[in-house]
Tab-separated table of C-alpha atoms and ligand atoms in Angstrom:
chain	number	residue	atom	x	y	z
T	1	UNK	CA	0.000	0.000	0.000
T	2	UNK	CA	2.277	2.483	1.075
T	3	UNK	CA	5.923	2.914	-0.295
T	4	UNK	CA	7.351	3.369	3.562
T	5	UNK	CA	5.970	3.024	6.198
T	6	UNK	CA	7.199	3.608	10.541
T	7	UNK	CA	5.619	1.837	12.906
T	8	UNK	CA	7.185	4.444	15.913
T	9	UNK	CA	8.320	8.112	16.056
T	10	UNK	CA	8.430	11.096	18.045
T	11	UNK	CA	6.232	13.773	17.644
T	12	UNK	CA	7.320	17.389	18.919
T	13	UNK	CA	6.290	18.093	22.326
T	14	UNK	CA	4.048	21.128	21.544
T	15	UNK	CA	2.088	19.385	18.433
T	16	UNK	CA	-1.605	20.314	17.318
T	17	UNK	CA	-1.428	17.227	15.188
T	18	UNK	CA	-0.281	15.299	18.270
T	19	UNK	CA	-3.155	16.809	20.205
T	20	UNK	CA	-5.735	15.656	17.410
T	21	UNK	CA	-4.487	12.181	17.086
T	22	UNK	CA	-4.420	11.897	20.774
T	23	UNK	CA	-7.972	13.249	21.344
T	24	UNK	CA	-9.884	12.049	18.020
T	25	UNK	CA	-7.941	8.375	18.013
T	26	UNK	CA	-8.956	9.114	14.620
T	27	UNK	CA	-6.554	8.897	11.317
T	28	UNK	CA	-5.525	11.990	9.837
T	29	UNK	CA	-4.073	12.575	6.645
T	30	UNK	CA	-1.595	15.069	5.196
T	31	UNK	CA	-4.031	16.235	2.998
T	32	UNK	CA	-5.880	17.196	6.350
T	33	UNK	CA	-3.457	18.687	8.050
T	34	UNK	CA	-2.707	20.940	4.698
T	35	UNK	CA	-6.137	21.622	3.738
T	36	UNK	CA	-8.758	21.748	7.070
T	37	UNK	CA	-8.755	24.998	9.085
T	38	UNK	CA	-8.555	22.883	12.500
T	39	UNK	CA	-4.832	22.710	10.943
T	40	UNK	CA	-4.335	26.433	10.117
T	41	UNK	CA	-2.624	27.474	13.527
T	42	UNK	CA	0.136	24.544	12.901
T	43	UNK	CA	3.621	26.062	13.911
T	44	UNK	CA	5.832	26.794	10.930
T	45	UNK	CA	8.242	24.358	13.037
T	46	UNK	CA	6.127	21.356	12.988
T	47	UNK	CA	4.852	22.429	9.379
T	48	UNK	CA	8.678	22.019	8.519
T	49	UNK	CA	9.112	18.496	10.979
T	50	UNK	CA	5.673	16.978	9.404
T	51	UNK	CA	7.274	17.636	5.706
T	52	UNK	CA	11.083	16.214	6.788
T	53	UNK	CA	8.894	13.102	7.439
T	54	UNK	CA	7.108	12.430	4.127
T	55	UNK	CA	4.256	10.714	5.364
T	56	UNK	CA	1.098	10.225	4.027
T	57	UNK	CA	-1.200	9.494	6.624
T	58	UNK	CA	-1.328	8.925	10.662
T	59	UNK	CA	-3.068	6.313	12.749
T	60	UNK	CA	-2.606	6.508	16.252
T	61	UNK	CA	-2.600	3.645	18.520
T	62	UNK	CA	-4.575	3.391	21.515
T	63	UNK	CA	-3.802	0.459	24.208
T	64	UNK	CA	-7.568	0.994	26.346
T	65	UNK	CA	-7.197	4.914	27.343
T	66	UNK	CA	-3.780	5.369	26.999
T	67	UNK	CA	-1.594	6.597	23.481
T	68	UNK	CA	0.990	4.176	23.155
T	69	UNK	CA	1.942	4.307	19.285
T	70	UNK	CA	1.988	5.898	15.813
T	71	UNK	CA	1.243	4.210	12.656
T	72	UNK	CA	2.561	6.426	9.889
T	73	UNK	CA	2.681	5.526	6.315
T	74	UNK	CA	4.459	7.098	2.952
T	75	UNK	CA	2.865	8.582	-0.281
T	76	UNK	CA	0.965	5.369	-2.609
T	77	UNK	CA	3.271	4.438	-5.486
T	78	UNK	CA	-0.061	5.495	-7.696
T	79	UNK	CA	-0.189	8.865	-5.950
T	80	UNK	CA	-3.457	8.786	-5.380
T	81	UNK	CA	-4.643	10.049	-1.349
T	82	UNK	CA	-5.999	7.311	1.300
T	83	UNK	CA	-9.783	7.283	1.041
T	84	UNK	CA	-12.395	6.043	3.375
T	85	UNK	CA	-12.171	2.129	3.033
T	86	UNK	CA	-8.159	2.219	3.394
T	87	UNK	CA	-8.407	4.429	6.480
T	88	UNK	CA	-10.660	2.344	7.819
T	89	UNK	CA	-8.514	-1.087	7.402
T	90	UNK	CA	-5.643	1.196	8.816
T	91	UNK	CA	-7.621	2.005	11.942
T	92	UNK	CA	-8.269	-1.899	12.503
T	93	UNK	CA	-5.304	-2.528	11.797
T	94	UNK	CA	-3.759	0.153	14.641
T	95	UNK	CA	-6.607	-1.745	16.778
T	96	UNK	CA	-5.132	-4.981	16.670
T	97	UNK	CA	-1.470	-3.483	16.638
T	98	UNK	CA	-2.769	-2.384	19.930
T	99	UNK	CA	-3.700	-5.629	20.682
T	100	UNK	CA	-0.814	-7.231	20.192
T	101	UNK	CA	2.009	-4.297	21.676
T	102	UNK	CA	-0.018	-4.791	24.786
T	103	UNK	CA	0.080	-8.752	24.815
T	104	UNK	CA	3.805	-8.369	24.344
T	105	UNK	CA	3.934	-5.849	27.099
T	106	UNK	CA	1.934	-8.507	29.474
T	107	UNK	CA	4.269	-11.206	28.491
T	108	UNK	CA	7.251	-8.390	29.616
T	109	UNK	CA	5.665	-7.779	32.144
T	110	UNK	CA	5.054	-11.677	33.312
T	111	UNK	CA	8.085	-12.650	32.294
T	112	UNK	CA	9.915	-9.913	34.642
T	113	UNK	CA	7.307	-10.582	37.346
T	114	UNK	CA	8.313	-14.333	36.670
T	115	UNK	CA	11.863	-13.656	36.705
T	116	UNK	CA	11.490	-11.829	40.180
T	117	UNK	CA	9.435	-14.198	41.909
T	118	UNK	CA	12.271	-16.997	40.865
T	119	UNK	CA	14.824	-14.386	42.521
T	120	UNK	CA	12.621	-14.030	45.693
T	121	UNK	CA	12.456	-17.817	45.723
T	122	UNK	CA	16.319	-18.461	45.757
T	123	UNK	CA	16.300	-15.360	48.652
T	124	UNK	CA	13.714	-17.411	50.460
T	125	UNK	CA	15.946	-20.401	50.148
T	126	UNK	CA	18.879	-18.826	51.508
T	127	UNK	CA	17.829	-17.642	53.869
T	128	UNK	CA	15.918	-20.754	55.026
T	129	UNK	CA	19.012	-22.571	54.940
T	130	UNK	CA	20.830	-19.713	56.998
T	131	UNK	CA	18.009	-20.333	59.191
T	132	UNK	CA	17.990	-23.908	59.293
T	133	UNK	CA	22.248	-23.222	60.058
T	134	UNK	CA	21.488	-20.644	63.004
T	135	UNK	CA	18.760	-22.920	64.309
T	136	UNK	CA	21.297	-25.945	64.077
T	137	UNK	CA	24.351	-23.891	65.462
T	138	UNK	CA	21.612	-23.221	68.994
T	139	UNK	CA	20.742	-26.572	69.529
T	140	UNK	CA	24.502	-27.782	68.957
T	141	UNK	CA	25.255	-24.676	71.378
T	142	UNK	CA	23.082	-26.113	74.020
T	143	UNK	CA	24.374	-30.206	73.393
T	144	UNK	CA	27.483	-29.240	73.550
T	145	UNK	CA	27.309	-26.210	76.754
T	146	UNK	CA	25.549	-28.847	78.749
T	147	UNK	CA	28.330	-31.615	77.522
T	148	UNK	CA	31.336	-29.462	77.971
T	149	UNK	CA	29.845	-28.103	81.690
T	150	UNK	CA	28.716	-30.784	82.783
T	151	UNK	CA	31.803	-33.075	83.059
T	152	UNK	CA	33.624	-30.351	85.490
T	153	UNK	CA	30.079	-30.029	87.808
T	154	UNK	CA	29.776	-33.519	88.165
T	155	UNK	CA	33.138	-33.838	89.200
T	156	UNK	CA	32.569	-30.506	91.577
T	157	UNK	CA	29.327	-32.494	92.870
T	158	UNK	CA	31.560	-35.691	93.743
T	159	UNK	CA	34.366	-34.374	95.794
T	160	UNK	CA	31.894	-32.458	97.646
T	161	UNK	CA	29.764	-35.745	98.494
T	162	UNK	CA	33.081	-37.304	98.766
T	163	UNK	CA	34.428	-35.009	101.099
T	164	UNK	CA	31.156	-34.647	103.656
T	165	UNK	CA	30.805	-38.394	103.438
T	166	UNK	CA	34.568	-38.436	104.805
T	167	UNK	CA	34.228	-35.302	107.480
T	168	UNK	CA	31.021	-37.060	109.104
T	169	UNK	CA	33.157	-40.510	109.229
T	170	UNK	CA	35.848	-38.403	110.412
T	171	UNK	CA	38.217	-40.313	107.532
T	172	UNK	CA	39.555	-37.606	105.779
T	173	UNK	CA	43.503	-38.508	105.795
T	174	UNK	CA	45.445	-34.835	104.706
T	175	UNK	CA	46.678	-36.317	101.416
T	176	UNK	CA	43.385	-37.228	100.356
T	177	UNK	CA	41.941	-33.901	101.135
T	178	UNK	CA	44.840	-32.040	99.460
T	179	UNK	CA	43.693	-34.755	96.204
T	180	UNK	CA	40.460	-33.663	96.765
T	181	UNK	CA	40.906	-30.181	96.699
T	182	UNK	CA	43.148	-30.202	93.549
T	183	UNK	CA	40.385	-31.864	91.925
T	184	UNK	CA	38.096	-29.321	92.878
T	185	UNK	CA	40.427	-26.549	91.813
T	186	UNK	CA	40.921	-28.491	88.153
T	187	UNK	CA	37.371	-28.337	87.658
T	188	UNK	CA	36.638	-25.198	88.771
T	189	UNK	CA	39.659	-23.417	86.193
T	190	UNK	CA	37.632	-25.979	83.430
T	191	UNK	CA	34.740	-23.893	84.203
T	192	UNK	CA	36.513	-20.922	83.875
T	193	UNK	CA	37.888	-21.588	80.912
T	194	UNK	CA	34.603	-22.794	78.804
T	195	UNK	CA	33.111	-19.371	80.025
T	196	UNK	CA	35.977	-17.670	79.265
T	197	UNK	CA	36.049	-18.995	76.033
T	198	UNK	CA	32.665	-18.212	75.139
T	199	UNK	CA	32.874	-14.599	76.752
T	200	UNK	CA	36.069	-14.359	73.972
T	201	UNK	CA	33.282	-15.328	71.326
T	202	UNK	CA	30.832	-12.826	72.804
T	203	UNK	CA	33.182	-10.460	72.382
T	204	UNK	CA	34.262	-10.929	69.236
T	205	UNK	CA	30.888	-11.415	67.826
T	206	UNK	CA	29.916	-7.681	69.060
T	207	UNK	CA	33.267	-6.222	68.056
T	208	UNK	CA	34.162	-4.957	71.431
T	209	UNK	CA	37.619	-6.807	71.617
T	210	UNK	CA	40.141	-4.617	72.313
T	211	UNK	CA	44.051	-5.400	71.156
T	212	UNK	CA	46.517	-3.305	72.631
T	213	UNK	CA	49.076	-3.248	70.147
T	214	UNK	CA	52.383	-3.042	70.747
T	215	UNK	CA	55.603	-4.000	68.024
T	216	UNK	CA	55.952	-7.321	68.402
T	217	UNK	CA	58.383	-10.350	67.446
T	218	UNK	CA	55.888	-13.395	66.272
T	219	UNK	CA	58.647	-15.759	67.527
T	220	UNK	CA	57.788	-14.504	70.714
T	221	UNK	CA	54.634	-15.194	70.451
T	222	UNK	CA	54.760	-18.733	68.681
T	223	UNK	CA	57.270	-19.987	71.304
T	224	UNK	CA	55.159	-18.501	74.049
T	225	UNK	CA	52.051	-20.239	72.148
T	226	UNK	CA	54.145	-23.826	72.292
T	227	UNK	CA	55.226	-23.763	75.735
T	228	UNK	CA	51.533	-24.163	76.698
T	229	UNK	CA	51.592	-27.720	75.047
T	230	UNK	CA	54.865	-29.137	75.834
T	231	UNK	CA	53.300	-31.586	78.213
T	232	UNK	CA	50.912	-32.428	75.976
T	233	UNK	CA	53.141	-32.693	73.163
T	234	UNK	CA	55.699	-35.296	74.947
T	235	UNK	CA	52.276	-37.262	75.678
T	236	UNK	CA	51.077	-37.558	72.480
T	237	UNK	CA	54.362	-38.395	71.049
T	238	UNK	CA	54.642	-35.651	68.486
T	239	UNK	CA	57.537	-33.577	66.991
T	240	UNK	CA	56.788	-29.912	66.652
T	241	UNK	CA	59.632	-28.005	64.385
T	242	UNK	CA	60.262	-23.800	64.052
T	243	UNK	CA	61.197	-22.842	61.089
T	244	UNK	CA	62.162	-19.329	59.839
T	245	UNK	CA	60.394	-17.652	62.279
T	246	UNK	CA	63.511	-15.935	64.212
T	247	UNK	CA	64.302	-13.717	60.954
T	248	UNK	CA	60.898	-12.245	60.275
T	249	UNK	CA	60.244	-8.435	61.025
T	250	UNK	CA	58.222	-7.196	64.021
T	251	UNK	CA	54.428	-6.747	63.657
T	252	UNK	CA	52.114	-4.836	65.534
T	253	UNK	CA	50.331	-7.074	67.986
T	254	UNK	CA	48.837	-7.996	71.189
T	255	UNK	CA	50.615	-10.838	72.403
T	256	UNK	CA	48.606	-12.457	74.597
T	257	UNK	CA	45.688	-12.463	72.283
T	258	UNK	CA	47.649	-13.812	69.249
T	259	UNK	CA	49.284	-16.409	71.648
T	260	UNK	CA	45.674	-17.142	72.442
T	261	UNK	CA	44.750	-17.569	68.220
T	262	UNK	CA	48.484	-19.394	68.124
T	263	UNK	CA	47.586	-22.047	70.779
T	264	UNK	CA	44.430	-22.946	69.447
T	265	UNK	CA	45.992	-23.934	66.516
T	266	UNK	CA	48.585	-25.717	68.035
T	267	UNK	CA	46.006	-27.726	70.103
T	268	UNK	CA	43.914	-28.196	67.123
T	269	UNK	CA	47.074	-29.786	65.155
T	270	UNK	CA	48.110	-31.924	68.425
T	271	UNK	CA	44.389	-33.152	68.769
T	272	UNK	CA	43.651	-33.849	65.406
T	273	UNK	CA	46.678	-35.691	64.402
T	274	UNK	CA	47.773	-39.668	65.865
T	275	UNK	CA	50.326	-40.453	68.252
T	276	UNK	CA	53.630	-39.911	67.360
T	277	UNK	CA	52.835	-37.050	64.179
T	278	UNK	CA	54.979	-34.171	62.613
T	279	UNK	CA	53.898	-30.692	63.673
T	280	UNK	CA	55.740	-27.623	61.798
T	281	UNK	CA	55.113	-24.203	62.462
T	282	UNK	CA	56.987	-22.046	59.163
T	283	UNK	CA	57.223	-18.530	58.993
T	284	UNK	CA	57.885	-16.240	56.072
T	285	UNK	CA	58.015	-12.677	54.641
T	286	UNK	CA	55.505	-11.943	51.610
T	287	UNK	CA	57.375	-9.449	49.727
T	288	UNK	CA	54.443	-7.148	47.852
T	289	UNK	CA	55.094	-4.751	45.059
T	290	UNK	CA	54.098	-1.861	47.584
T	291	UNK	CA	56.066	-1.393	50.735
T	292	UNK	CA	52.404	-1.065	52.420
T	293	UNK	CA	51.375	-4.263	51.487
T	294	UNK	CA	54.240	-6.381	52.747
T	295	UNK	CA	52.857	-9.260	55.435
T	296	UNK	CA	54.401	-12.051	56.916
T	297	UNK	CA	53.021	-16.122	56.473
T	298	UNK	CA	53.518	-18.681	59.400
T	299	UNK	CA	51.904	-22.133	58.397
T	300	UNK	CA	50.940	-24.348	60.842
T	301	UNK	CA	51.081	-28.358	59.267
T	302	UNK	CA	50.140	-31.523	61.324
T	303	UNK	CA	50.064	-34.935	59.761
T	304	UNK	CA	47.014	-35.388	60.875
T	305	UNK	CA	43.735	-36.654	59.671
T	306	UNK	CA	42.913	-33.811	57.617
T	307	UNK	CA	39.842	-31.567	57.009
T	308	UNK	CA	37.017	-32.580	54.111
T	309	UNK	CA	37.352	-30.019	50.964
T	310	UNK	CA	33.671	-29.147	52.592
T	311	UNK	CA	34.215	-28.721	55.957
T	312	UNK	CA	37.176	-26.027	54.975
T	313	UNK	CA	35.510	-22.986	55.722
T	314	UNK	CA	32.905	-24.118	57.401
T	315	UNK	CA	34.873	-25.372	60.666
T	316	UNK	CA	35.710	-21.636	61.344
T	317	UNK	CA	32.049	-20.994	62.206
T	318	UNK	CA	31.162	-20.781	65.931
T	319	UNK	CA	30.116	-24.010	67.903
T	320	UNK	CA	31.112	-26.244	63.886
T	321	UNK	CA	32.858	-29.519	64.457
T	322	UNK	CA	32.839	-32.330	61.539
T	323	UNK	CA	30.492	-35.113	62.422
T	324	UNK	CA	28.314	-35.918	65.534
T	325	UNK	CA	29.125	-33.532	68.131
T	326	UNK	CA	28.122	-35.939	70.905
T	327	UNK	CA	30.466	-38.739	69.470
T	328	UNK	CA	33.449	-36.184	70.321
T	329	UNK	CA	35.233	-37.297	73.359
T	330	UNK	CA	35.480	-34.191	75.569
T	331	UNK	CA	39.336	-33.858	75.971
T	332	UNK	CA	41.847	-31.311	75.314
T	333	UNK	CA	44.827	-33.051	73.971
T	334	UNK	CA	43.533	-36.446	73.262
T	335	UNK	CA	43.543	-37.651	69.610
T	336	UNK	CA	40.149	-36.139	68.140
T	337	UNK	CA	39.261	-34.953	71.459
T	338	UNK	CA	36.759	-31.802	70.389
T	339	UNK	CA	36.175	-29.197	72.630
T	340	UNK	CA	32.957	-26.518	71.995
T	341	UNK	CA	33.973	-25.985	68.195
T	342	UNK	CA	35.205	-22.071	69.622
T	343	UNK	CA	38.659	-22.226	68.961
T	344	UNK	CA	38.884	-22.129	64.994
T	345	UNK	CA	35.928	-18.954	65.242
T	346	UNK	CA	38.150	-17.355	68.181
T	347	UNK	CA	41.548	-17.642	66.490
T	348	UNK	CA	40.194	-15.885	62.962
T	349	UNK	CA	38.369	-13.160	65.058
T	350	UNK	CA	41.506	-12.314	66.814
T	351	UNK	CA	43.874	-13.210	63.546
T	352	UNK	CA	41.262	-10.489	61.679
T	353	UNK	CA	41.656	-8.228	64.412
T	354	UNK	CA	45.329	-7.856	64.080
T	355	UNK	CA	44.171	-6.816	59.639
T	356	UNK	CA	45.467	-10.558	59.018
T	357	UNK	CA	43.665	-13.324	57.654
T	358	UNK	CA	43.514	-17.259	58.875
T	359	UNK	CA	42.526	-19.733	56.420
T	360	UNK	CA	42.653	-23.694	56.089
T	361	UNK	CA	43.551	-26.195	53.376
T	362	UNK	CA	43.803	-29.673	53.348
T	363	UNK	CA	43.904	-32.750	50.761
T	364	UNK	CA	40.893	-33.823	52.635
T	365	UNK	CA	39.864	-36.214	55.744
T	366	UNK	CA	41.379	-39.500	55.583
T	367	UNK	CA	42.068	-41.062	59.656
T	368	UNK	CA	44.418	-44.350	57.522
T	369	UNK	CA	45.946	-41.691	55.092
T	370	UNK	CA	46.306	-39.100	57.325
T	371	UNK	CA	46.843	-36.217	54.640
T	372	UNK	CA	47.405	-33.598	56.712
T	373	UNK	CA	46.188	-29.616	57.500
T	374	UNK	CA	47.644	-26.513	57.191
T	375	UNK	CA	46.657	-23.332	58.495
T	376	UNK	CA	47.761	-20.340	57.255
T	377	UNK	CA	48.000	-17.269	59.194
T	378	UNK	CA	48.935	-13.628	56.932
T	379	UNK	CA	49.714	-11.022	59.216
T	380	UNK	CA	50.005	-7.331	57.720
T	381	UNK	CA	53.313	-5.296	58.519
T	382	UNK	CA	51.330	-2.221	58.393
T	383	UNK	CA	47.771	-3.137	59.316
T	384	UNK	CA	45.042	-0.513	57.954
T	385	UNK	CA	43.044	-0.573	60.674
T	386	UNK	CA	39.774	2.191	60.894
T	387	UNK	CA	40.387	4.014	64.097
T	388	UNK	CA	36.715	4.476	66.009
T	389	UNK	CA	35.797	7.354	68.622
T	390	UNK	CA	35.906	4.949	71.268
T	391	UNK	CA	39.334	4.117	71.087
T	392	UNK	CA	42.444	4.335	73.077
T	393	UNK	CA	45.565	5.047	70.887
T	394	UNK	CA	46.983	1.311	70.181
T	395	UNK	CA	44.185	0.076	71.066
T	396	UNK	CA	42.096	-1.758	67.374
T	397	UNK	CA	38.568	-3.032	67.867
T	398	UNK	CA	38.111	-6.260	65.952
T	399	UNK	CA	36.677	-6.222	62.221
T	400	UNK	CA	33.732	-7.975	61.614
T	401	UNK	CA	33.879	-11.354	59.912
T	402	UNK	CA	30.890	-12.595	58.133
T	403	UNK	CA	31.316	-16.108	59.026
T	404	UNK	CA	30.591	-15.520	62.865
T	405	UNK	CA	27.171	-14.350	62.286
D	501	ADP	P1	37.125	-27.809	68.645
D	501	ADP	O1	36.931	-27.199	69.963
D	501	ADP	O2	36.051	-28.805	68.296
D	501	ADP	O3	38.494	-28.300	68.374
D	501	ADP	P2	37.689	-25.780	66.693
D	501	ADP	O4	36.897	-24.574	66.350
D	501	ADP	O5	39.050	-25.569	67.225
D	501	ADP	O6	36.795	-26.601	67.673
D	501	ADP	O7	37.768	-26.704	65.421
D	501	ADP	C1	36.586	-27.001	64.684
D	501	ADP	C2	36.744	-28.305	63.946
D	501	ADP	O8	37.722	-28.172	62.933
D	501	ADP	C3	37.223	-29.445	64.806
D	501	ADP	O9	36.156	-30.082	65.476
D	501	ADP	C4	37.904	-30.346	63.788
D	501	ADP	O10	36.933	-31.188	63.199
D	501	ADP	C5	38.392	-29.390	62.718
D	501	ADP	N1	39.854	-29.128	62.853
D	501	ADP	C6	40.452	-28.060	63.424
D	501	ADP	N2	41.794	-28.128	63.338
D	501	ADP	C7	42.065	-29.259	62.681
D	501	ADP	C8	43.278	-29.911	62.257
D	501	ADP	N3	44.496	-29.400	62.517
D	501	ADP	N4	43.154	-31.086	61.580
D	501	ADP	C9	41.957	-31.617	61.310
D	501	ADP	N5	40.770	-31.073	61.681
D	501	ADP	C10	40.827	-29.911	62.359
């Protein structure tokens, strides 16, 4: 019919023509718009605009109340002007263009809403699994509180029967009650420590652990950290080797809390490793192309049983232990002996606090194989730590870390 045709264009924002085919939802022609006085007022401007175009004749297209399109077509090849019959297909046919612009636009429009609803799914999922986690991580919280405390009270409970059994018989020899009483005082520091340990946690979960930093020689610290298991250590039959750690630079730390992070590890690598196992502790300066960035590396390795590619990260989250957590025997040093699943959480919190980072890798769990774990602790030379209002000068509050929440 036509010799071009445009399905879309844009008509100047102060149009008569515009107005017409807005209001009428009739066709116009050019013919009209040159010959009919309702068109004598037209702008030069939009005169000029109309003619650039070369059009022939407009249909506008309505969706329900609202303008949503143009159907403009070019001069007939014959020349001859658009007449009743042909305007009248072309206003059908604008009708079911209509039609079908706003099926499109409800299929958009479904398939975004779709798309969104699939998004708020996999939210909902998340976060049902985070739930499902949280709601896990309590009830292991409680099994393994009432676990951990309840070995020390029951041995609180005993001597103290023990001992009023033995003061009403009037049998209490003076080495038994100096037994006794170290007994008492061994569970009573176990106590200590499990809510010590979970004040630690407290503490670093709400980010008010303060380090007071001072320049510091990590050999210090790691030899300090060692001396804590050397009984434990000649028990169990393992050899523990330093390695490099004399030469490194100083960092800025607290010592006792990054003996605290340095011990757990040590325990973890004495616990988790048999009788009679290699445990190396290597230390090493990471050069970086800016002086800023420069950090030193010390790797604790065990010949141990390993970790599971999927436990890797996970075993750093609070109260996490691989497998049944009542199956653990309660013990410090003894092979797979699992305390409350704090120490891994504890170590990174303080590790993170110093700017550094504390990861894990291992070939995997294997108790015949025994492939080993290492964990690797990166501590900055210049940590950039954000200074807060509350504050003491070398004083750092510790950064959050996601994977205690
Ligand atoms: P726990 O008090 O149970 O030792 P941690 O937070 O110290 O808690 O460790 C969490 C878990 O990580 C442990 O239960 C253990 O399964 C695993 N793990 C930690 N260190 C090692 C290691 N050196 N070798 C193998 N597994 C380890």
């Amino acid at each position: 019919m036509g010799e071009r045709s445009r399905s879309t264009f844009a008509l100047p924002a102060q149009s008569l023509v515009a107005d017409y085919l807005c209001q009428s939802r009739a066709s116009l022609t050019q013919y009209d718009i040159d010959m009919r006085p309702r068109f004598r007022d037209i702008s030069s401007a939009e005169r000029e605009w109309l003619a650039g175009l070369d059009m022939d004749v407009y249909v506008p297209i309505h969706a329900q109340d609202e303008w949503i399109g143009l159907l403009a077509l070019g001069p007939k090849i014959s020349g001859n002007r658009y007449f009743g019959d042909e305007l009248l297909f072309l206003s059908t046919f604008a009708d079911q263009t209509a039609v079908a612009l706003e099926n499109a636009r409800l299929f958009d429009d479904l398939k975004a809403r779709s798309e969104e609803i699939a998004r708020l799914n996999q939210d909902l999922v998340r976060a049902n699994t985070e739930l499902a986690r949280v709601g896990q991580a309590k009830s292991d919280f409680i099994d393994i509180a009432s676990h951990e405390l309840r070995t020390p009270l029951t041995q609180v409970r005993g001597y103290a029967d023990m001992l009023k059994e033995m003061l009403e018989e009037e049998s209490l020899k003076p080495e038994t009650g100096a037994r006794m009483l170290k007994g008492l005082k061994l569970a009573a520091m176990r106590l200590e420590e499990i809510i010590d340990t979970m004040f630690d946690v407290a503490q670093i979960d709400t980010e008010t652990l303060e380090l007071k930093l001072v320049s510091e020689s990590v050999s210090r610290v790691v030899e300090g950290a060692v001396e804590e298991w050397i009984e434990a250590l000649k028990e169990r039959k393992h050899t523990l080797t330093l390695q490099g750690l004399d030469d490194l630079p100083h960092v800025q730390a607290d010592y006792k809390r990054l003996k605290q992070a340095f011990s757990h590890l040590i325990q973890n690598a004495i616990k988790y490793t048999p009788d009679g196992g290699q445990i190396r502790i290597k230390g090493q300066l990471l050069e970086w192309v800016l002086p800023q960035d420069q950090a030193i590396e010390i790797v604790i390795s065990d010949t141990g049983i390993g970790i599971a590619e999927d436990d890797l990260d996970q075993i750093f989250a609070k109260f996490y232990r691989v497998g049944n957590v009542l199956l653990h025997s309660t013990g410090k040093t003894k092979f797979k002996g699992a305390g409350p699943g704090l120490g891994l959480p504890i170590a990174r919190g303080i590790v993170e606090a110093h700017g550094g980072r504390l990861w894990a890798e291992s070939a995997g769990c294997d108790e015949e194989k025994c492939p080993g774990s290492e964990f690797h602790v990166v501590l900055p030379l210049h940590p950039k730590t954000q200074s807060t209002g509350r504050q003491r000068p070398n004083t750092l509050r510790v950064a959050p870390n996601p994977l205690l929440s």
